[in-house]
Every structure is written in C-alpha cells, then in structure tokens.
Coordinates of C-alpha atoms in Angstrom, one line a residue:
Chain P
X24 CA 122.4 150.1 87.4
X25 CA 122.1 146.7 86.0
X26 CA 118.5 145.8 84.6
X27 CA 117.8 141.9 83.6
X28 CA 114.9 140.9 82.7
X29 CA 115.3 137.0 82.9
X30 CA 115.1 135.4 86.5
X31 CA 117.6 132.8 85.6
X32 CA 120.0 135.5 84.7
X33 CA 119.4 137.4 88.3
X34 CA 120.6 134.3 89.8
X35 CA 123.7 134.0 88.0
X36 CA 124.6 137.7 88.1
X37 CA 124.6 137.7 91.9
X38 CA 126.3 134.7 92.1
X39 CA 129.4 136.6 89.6
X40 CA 129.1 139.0 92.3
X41 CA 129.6 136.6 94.9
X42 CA 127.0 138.2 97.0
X43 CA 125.2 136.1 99.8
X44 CA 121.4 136.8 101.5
X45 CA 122.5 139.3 104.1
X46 CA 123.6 141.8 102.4
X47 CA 121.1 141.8 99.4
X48 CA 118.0 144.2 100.1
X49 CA 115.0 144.0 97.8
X50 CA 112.2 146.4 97.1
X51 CA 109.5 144.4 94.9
X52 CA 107.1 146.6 93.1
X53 CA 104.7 147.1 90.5
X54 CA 106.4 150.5 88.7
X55 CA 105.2 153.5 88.1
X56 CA 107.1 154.7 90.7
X57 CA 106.4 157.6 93.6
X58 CA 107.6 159.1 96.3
X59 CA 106.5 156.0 98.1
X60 CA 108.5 153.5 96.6
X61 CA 111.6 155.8 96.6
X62 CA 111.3 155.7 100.3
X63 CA 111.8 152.0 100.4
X64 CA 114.8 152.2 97.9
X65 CA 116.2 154.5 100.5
X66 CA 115.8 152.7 103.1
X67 CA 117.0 149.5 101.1
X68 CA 120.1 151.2 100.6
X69 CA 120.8 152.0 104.1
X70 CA 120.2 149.1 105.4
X71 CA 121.9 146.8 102.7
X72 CA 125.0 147.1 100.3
X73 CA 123.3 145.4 97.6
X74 CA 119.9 146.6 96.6
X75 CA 117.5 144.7 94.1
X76 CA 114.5 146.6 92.7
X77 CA 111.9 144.5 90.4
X78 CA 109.3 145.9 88.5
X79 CA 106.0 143.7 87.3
X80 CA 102.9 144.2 87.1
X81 CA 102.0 141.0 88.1
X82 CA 98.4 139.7 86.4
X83 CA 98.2 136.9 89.1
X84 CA 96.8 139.8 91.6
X85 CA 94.5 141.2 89.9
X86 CA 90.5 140.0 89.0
X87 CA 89.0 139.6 85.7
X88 CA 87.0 142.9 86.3
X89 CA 90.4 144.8 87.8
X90 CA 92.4 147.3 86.1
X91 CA 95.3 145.2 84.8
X92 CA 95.5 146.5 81.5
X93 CA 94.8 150.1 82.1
X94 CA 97.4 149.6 85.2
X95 CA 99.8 153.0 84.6
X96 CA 103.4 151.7 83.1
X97 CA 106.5 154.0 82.3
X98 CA 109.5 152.1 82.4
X99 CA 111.7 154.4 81.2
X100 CA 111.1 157.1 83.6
X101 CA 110.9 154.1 86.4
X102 CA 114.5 153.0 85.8
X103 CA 115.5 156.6 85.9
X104 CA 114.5 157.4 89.0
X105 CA 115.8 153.7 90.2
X106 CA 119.1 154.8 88.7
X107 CA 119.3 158.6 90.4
X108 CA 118.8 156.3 93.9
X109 CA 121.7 154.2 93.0
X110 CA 120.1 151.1 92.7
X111 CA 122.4 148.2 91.9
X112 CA 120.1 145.4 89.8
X113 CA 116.6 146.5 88.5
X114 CA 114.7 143.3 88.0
X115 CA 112.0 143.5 85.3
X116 CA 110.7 140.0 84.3
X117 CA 108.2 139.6 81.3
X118 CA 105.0 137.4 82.1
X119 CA 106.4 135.0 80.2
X120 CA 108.9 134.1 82.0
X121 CA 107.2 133.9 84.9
X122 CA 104.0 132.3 84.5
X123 CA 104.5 129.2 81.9
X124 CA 101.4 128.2 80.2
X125 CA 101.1 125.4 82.6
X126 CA 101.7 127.3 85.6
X127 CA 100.0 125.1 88.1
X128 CA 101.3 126.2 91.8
X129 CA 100.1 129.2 94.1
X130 CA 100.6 130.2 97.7
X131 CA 97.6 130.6 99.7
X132 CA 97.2 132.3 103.2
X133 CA 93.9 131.6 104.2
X134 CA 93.2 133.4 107.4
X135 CA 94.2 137.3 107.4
X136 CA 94.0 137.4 103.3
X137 CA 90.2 136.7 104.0
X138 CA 89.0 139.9 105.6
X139 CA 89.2 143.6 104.6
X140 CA 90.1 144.2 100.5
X141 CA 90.5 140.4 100.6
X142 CA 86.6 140.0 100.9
X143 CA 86.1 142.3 97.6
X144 CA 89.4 140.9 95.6
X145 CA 89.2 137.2 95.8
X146 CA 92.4 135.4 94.9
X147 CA 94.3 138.6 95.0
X148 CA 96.1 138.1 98.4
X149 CA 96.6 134.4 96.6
X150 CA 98.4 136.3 93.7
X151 CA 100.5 138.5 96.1
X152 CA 101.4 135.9 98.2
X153 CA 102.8 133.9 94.9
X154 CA 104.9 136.5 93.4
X155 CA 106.8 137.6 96.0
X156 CA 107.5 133.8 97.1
X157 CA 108.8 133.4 93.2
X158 CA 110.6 137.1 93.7
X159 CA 111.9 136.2 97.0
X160 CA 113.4 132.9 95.2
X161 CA 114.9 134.8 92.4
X162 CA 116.4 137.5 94.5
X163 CA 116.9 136.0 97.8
X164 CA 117.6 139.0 100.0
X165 CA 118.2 139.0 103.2
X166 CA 115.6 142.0 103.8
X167 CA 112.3 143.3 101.6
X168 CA 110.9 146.4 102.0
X169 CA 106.8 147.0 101.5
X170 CA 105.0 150.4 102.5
X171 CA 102.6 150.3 105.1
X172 CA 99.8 151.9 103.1
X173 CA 99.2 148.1 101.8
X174 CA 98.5 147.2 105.3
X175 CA 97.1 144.3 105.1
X176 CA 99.4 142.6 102.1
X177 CA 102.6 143.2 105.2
X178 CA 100.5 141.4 107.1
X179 CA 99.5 138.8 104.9
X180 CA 103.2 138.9 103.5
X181 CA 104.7 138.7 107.3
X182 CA 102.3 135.4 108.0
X183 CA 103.6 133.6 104.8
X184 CA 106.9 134.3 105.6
X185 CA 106.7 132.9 108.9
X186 CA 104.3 129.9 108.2
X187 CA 106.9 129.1 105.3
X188 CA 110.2 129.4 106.8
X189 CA 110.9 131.9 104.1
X190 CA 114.9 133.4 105.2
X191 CA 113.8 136.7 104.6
X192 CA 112.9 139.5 106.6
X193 CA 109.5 141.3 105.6
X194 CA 110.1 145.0 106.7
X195 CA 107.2 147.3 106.8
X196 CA 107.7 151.4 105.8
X197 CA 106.1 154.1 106.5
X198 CA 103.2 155.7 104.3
X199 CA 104.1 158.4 102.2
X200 CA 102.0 161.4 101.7
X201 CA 101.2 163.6 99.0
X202 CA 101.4 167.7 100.7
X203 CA 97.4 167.9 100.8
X204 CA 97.4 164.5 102.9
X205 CA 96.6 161.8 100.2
X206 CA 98.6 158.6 100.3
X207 CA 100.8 158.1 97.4
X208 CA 99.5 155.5 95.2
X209 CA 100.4 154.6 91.8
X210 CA 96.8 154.8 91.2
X211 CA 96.0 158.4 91.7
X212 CA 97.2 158.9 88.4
X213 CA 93.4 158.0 87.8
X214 CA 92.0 160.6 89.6
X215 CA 90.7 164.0 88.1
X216 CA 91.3 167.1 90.1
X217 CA 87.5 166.9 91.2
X218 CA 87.9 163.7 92.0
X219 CA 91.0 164.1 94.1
X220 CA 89.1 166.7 96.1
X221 CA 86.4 163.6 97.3
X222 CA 89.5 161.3 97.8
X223 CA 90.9 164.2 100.3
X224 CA 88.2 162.4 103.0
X225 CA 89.6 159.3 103.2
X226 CA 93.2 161.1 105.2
X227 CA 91.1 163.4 107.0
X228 CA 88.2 160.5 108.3
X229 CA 91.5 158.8 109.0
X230 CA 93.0 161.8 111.1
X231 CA 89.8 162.6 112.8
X232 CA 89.4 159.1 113.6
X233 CA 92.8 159.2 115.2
X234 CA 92.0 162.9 117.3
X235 CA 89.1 160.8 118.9
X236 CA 90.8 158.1 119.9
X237 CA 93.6 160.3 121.5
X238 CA 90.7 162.2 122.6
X239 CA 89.8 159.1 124.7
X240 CA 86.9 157.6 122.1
X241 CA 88.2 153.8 122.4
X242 CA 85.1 152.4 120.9
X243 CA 85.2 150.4 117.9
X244 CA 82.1 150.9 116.8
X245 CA 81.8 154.8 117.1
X246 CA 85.0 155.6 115.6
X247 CA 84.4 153.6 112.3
X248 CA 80.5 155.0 111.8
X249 CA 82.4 158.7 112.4
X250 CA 84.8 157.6 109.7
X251 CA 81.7 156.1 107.8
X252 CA 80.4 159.4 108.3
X253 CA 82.9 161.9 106.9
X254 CA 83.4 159.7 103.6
X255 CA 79.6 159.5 102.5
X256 CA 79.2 163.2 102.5
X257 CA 78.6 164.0 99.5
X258 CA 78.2 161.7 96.9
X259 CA 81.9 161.5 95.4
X260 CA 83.0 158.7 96.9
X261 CA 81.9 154.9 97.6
X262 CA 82.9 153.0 100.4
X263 CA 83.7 149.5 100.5
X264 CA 84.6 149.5 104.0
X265 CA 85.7 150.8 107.3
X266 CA 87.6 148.4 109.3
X267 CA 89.5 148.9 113.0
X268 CA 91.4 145.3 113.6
X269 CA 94.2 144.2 115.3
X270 CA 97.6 145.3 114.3
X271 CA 99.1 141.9 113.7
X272 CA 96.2 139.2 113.1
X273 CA 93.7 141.6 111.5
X274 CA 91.4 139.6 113.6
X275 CA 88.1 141.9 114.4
X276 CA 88.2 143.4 118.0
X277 CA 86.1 144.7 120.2
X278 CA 87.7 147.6 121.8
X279 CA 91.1 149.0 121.2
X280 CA 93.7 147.6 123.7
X281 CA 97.4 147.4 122.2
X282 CA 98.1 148.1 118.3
X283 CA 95.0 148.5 116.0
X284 CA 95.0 149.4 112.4
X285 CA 91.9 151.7 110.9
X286 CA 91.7 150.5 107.6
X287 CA 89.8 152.4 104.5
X288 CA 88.6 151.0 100.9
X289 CA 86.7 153.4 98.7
X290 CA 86.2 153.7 95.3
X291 CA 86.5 157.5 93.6
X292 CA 85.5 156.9 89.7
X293 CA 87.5 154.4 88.4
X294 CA 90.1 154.7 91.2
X295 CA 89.9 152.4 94.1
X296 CA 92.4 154.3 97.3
X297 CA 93.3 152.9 100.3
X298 CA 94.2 154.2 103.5
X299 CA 95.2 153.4 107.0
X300 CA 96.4 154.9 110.6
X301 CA 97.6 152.5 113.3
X302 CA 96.1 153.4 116.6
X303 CA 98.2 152.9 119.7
X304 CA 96.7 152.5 123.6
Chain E
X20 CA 126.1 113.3 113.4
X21 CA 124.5 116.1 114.4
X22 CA 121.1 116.2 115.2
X23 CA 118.5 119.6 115.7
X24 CA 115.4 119.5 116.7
X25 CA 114.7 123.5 116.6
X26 CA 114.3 125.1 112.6
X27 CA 116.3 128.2 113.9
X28 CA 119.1 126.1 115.0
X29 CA 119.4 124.4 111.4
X30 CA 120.1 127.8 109.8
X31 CA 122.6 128.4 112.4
X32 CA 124.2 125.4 112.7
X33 CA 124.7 125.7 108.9
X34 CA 126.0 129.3 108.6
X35 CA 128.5 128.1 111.4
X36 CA 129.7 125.8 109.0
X37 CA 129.9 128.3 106.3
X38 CA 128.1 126.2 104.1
X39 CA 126.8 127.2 100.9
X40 CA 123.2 126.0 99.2
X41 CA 125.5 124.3 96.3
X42 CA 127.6 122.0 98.9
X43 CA 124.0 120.9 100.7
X44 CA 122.2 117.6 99.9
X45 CA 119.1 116.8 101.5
X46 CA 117.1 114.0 102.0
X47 CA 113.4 114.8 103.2
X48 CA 111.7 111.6 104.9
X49 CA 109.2 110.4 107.5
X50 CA 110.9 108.1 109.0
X51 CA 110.9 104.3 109.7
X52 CA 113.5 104.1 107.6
X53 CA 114.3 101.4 104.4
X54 CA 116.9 100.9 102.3
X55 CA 114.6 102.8 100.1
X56 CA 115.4 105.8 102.0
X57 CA 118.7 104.9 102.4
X58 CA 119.6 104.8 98.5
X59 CA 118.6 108.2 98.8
X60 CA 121.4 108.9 101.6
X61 CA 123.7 107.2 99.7
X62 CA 123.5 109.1 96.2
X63 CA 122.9 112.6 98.8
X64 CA 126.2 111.4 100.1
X65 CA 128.2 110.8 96.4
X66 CA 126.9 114.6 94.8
X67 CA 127.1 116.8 97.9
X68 CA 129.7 117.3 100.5
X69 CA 127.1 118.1 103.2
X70 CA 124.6 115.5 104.0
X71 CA 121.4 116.6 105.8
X72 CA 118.3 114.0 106.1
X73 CA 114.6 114.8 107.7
X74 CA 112.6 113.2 110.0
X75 CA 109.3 114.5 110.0
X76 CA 105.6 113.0 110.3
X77 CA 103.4 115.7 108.5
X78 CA 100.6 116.0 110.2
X79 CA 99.0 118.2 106.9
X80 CA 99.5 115.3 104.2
X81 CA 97.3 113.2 106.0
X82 CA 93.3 112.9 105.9
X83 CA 91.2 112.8 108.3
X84 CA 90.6 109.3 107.8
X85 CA 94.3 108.4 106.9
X86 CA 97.0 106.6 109.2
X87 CA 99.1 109.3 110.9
X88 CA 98.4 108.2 114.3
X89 CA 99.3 104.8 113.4
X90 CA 102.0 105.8 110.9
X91 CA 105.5 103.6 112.3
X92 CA 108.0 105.8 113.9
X93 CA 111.8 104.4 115.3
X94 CA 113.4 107.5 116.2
X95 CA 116.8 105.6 117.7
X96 CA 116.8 103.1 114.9
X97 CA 116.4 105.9 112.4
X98 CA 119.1 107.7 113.7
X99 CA 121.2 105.3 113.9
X100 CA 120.9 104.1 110.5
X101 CA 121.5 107.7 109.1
X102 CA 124.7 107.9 111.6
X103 CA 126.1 104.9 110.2
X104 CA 125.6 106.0 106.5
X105 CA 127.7 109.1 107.5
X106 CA 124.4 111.7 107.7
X107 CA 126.1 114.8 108.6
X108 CA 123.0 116.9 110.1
X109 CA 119.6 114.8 111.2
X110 CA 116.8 117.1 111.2
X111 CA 114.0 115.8 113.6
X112 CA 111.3 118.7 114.2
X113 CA 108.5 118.7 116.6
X114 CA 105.1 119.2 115.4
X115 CA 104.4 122.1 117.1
X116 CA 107.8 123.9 116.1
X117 CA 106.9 123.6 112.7
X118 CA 102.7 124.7 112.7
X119 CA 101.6 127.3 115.0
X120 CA 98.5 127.3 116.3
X121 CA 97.7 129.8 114.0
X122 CA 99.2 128.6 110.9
X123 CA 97.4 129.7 107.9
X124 CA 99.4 129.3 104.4
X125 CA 99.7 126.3 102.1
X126 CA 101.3 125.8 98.7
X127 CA 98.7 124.5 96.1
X128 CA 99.5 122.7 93.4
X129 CA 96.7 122.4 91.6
X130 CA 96.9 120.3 88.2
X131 CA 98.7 117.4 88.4
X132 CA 97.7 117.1 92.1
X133 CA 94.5 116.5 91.2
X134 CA 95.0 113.3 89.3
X135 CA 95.7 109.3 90.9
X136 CA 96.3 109.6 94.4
X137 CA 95.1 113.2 94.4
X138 CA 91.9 112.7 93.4
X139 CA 91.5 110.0 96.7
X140 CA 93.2 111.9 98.8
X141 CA 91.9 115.8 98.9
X142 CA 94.3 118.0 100.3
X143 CA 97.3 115.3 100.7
X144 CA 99.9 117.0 98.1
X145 CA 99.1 120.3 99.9
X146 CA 100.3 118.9 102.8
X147 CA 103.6 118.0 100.5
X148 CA 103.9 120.6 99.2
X149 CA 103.8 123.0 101.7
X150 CA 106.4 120.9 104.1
X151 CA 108.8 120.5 101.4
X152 CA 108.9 123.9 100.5
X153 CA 109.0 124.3 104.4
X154 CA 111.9 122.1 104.8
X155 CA 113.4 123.8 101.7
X156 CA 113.6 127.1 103.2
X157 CA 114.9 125.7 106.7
X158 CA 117.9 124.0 105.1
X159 CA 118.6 125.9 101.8
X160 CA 119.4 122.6 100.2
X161 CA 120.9 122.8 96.6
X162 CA 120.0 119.0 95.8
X163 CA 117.2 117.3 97.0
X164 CA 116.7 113.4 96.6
X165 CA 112.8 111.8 96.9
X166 CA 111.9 108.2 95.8
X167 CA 110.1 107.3 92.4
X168 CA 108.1 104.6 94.1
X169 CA 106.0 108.3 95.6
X170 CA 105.7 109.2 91.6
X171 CA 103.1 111.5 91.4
X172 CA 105.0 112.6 94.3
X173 CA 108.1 114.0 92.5
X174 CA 106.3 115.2 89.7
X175 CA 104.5 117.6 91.8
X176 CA 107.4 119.0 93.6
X177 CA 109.5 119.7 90.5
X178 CA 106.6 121.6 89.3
X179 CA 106.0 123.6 92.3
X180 CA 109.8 123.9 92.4
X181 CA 109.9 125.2 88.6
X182 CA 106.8 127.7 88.9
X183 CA 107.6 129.0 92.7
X184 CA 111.4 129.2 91.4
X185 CA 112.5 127.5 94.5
X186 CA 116.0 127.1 93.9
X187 CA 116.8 123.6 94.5
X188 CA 117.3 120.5 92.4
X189 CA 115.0 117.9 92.4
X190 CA 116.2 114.6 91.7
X191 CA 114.2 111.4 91.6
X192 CA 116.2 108.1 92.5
X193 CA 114.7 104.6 91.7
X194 CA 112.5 102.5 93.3
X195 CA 114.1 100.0 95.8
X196 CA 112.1 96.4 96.0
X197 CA 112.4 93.8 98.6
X198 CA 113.7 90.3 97.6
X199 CA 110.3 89.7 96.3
X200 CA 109.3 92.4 94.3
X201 CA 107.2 94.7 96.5
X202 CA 108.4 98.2 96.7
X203 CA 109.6 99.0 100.1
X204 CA 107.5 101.1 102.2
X205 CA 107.1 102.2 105.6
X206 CA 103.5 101.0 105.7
X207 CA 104.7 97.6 104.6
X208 CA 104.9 96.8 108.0
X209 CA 101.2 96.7 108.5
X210 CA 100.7 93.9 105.7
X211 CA 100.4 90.3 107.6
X212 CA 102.3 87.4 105.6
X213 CA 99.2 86.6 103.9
X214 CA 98.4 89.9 102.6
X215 CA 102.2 90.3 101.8
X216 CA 101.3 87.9 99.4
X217 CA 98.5 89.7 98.1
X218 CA 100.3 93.0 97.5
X219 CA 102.9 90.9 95.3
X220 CA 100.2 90.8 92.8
X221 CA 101.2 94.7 92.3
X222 CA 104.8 94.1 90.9
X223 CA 103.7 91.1 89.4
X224 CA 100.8 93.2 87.2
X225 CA 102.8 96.0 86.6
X226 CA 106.4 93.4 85.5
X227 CA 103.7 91.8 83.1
X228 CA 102.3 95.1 81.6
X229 CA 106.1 96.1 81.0
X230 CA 106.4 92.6 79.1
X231 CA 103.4 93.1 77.2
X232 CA 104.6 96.4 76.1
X233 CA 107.6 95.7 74.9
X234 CA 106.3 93.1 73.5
X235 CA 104.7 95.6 71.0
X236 CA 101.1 96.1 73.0
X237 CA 100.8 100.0 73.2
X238 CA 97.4 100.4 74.1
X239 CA 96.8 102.1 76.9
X240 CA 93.2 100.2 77.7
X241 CA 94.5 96.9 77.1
X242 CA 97.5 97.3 79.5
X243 CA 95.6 99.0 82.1
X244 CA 92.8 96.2 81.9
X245 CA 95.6 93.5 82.0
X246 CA 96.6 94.9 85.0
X247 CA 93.6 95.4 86.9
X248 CA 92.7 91.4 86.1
X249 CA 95.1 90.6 87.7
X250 CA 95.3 92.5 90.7
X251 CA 91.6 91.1 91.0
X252 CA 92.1 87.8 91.1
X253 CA 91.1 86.9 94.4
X254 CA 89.6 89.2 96.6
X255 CA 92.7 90.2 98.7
X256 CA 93.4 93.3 97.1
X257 CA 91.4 96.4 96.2
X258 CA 92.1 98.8 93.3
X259 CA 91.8 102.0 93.5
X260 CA 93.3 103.0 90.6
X261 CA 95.3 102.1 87.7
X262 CA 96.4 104.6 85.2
X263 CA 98.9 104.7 82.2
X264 CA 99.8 108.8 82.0
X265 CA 102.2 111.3 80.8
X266 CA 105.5 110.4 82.9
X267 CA 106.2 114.2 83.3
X268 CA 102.6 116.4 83.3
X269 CA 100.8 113.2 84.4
X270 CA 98.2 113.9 81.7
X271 CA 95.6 111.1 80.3
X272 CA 97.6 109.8 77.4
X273 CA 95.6 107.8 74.1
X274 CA 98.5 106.3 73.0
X275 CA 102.1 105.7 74.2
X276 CA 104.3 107.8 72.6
X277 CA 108.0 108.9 74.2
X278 CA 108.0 108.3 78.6
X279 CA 104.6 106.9 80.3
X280 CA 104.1 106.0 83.8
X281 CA 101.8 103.2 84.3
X282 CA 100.8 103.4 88.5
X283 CA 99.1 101.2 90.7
X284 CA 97.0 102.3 93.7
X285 CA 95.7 99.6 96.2
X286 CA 94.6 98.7 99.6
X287 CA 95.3 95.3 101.1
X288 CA 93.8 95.3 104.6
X289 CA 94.5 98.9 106.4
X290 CA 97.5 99.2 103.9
X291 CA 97.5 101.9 101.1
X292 CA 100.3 100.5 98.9
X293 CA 101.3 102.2 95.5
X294 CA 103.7 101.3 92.6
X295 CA 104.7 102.4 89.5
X296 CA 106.8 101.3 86.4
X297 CA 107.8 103.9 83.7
X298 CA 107.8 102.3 80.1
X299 CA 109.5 104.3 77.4
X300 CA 108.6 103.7 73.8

C-alpha cells in the first residue's frame, strides 16, 4: 500500500499508473478506523480495481465548541488495517496542505444541510461538503463509498454532487453494528461502559420504532414521541432530536408513504451518537 | 462542429472521442460573441488539440435588478463564428438542464469576492463560481481561457480553483479593445453613439493613470483621484468605483510595490461597463 500525503503527489502517482476515473474507487474518511469503514474498503474493492482510502480529520467540519482536538487519531494502526484490506493508495494530507492561510472558497448546500444535525452544527455540512469536493478533485474516482449511519451527509453529499455536475458516483453502505446493536462510530471510543449502556436506547427506540410501523403505526407523530419516549428514560441520555423525513429530500412529511428515514441525535457525556432506520411502505 | 445541448451528452460525446482532460481546452462564455471572445478561441485552439467553447446565460450571476432578461443573445451568429474559428464541440445548455427546481448548492468565494464589483453586486461571483465549476465538471477541461477585461473575475476563479483543487488551468488572456479604446463587451451594444462617447472616458482615465505612473507617480490616491476627475467630467458617466489593488489577492494596497490592478466600474445609461489596466512597478 502506497501512503502520500501531498495532494499534488496523488495526482501524479495515478497518472504514473495510468489509471482513469472508472476504475478508481475512493473511501474518504476521518481514521480511526472500524468495522464500519472496513466495510466500505470492501466494497471499494469489489467494485473497483483501484482503491483510494484518505484519512483527515478535517477541522473545516467541525464548530469552535466540537471535539476537533480530542477527535480519536491512531494512524499507525489505521494504515494497518487499510493495508490487511489491500488497499492500493492511502491518502493522508496534513492541514497544511489543504487549507492555505488564505483559504477563501467553500461549498454550500443550502436546503437539506439545514435541518436535522445541521440545525445544531452550523457550517458543518458547509465543511463536509468542501472536503470531499477538494478530495473528490484530488482523487477523482469514479465511485465513493459513505456509510449510511451519516444519513443525512449521503444526502447532502448526493445533492452536491448532482447540483455540481461532480463525475462521481456517491454510493451509500450499509450501517454497521456493534453485537449489542450500537452503530459503529469512531466516537464510541468516548463512551464509558455505563455510558454505553444509555447509548443502547438509541438502536432499540430505532427498532421499536421500526416494529410499529411494520405493525401498521404510519403516523409520524406517534412513532417519534414513542422514540422520544424510550430515550428520556432515565436520565443518561439527552436528546437533540427525533426526526422521520423523507428518504431523499429530508423534507418533513406528514405520514409515511414511500422511503422515510427515522433519524436520532443524542448526546451520552461527552459523546454525541447518531442513529437511523429507513422505513419502507 | 459539434454542438450538445444536454450535460450528459458532453461527457459522452467526449469519452467517445477518447479524449483526455490534458488534450481539452475550453472556453466558457455567454454569448454575443466579440473578438474578445474569440482571442480566447484562438489561443484555446494553439495549446489544446480539442476545442470546446460555452454558451450559457447564467441565470445565478445576475441580480435581481441586473440585465439578464435583456442580456444580447445571437445563438446562429455565435455559432457560426465559433464554427468558423474551427470550435470543435459548442456547448449550449438550457436553463432548466443545468438548475433543477430544486437546486440547492453554490460555491462561495468569500474574500476577494467581496471587494469592487462584489461589493455592488451581492451574490454575482457565486453565481460564477458555481457555473464554472459546473461547466468544469461537465467538460473535464485541462485549460481554461477567461478574459482580463472580467478581472476580479479571473482572480476569483483561480482561487476557487487552487483551494477546491479543481484540476484545471486557468489562464487569463488580454483585453481586446475596439478601434477606439473601449474594451469590447457584450453590453456594449446597449451604449447609443453618444454615450459611446462617454464610456471612452474609461480607457482614456485609466491610459493616463498608466502614463502618470510610469512617469514616476506611485501614489495610489493621486492616481485613483486622477482618474475619477476625469471620468466626471461631464455628467455622462457614473462611477461606481475606482480602485488601485493587489493584482493577485486584490487587497487594498498603500503603495505600489511589484503588480497592481487599477479597475474602473461605471454606468453610462443602463450600461454597467468595467475596465482595468495592470501597472507593474
């Protein structure tokens, strides 16, 4: 496995290989890597002979009262795992060189990036949205892989790349849980074992929200106060919301026709989870 | 020549041709075409084996208040213009092809945007911005050409080209002036012989600020007075700004020191007309 860590250098090395779009995959992440990720890798390497893997914790995401600093980082153990895979380029840029001191430009989606964790994180959609554009034009792959637990940032990342013309194809993978239900995340390194315990409610509100709705319960309303419900027992756990949308828009609806998402943001200590089920009529 | 209407067709067209980004010049425009444009098609022509040229009346650069229903269009004498300067591809989209109803992302630059014509027209190098990078990603260009007479113009797109990593070339070409002096400029055809004569003041100020300067003034206050006095003789003309700055960052400068653009912003009649010179101590 090749690792560079200058974006120039990227370029030229796939242009020594002589590869073109098509058959470069790319998985853009922020490291410390799970389950999760490796399940995009994989599916990166099925999918593509070529597969690009970058690694940054990018500050432009995150707000001045956000974790950035105490973000969990182990690169050595990152490019292991990337390297057991079989990963072919591991991109891992410093912020240097990719914010100049006079950085001036950002992407901006304006409509889908408002709702949701985008109501409680200004800018940080803004932030997403401007990496992977400047990944995406460092890389350019045909194909880039993002896990389905960041529900909303596919979304947001599917818009951009069709209200920009971007040549890539934004491809959406499953969530990946741990064996007691919680969705990997990077940040569950945070948790306590206590604390892991409260963050147990968010899957199960999820999967009860889910035996409701196949149990005919098709009402907005009722299915996110039940959710609402389960997670403030206790006192473990803080919401900061409950949302059903649509699927695609993340518009609010009304009742659940076609593809909705149920979306979950609660904070557990320090730790702020995440969580979604897509419900299907 | 070939010409596409459809953004899907482009990319196909070009991987037909097996094309690569390196052997692809491209020429953005809004047609009503000069021989200001048309330098650009020439020196496109010279540095790349494939030609492509765009015709495209963006609605998102314009204000509210601004000209685009007005703005001069010639699609047949455009094209054949282009067709007889050996334009390989002519890329005319439809409005509605290129925003969706629900379009919601736009490329921000937000320093030097702010500055000259930025500050008098809110959300007009958005609109740039986000087309060109638009029209970028439709036609994977490796060269792009774009007229110095737009200045401020240019230098926002190489910056949103260096910090989005957008791999294309930016390349600004001179200014091309009628017989008379004036910059050519699609809008020029809205001046009536009388206020053609007005607008010559702009060359005019701007020839005798050059001669002043290298005459040895290099006070940024005294050329941009000299200039405004004489734009305001008369009441033909009205300034909206004139402004000696950084040639690259377009920063306030005290003193000229290295590459300075002194630009002109006016109105005669309904016409917005702009101009620049650079002057390089």
């Amino acid at each position: 496995m090749k690792i560079i860590k200058e974006p120039s250098e990227v370029r030229e090395y796939i242009r020594q290989k002589g590869l073109n779009r098509e058959e470069i995959g790319f998985v853009p992440t922020m490291g410390y890597l799970h389950e999760g990720h490796l399940s995009l890798v994989r599916r990166c390497k099925q999918e593509n002979s070529f597969c690009v893997v970058s690694i940054f914790v990018n500050p432009l995401q995150f707000g001045p009262s956000e974790d950035l600093a105490a973000y969990p980082r182990d690169f050595d153990r990152d490019s292991a795992l990337l390297e057991k895979e079989g990963v072919d380029l591991l991109f891992a840029p410093r912020e240097e060189d990719m914010y100049y001191p006079d950085f001036s430009t950002v992407v901006k989606e304006n409509k889908l990036s408002r709702y949701m964790c985008g109501a409680f994180r200004p800018g940080h959609f803004d932030g997403v949205c401007t990496v992977v554009l400047k990944l995406f034009n460092i890389v350019q792959p045909g194909r880039a892989y993002f896990g389905q637990k960041d529900y909303q940032q596919l979304q947001v990342l599917k818009r951009m790349v069709r209200d920009l013309n971007v040549p890539v194809e934004v491809i959406g993978c499953p969530i990946v849980r741990d064996h007691d239900g919680l969705a990997l995340s990077s940040r569950n390194v945070y948790l306590t074992e206590e604390q892991r315990k409260e963050a147990l409610k968010i899957p199960k509100a999820l999967e009860e929200a889910e035996r409701l709705f196949k149990s005919g319960v098709k009402d907005v309303k009722a299915l996110e106060a039940k959710v609402r419900e389960i997670l403030s027992e206790g006192d473990g756990l803080k919401v900061q919301y409950v949302e059903i949308r649509d699927a695609e828009n993340l518009e609010e609806v009304n009742e659940i026709k076609g593809k909705v998402v149920i979306a979950v943001a609660a904070y557990v200590g320090k730790a702020r989870l995440i969580d979604n089920k897509i419900l299907e009529s």
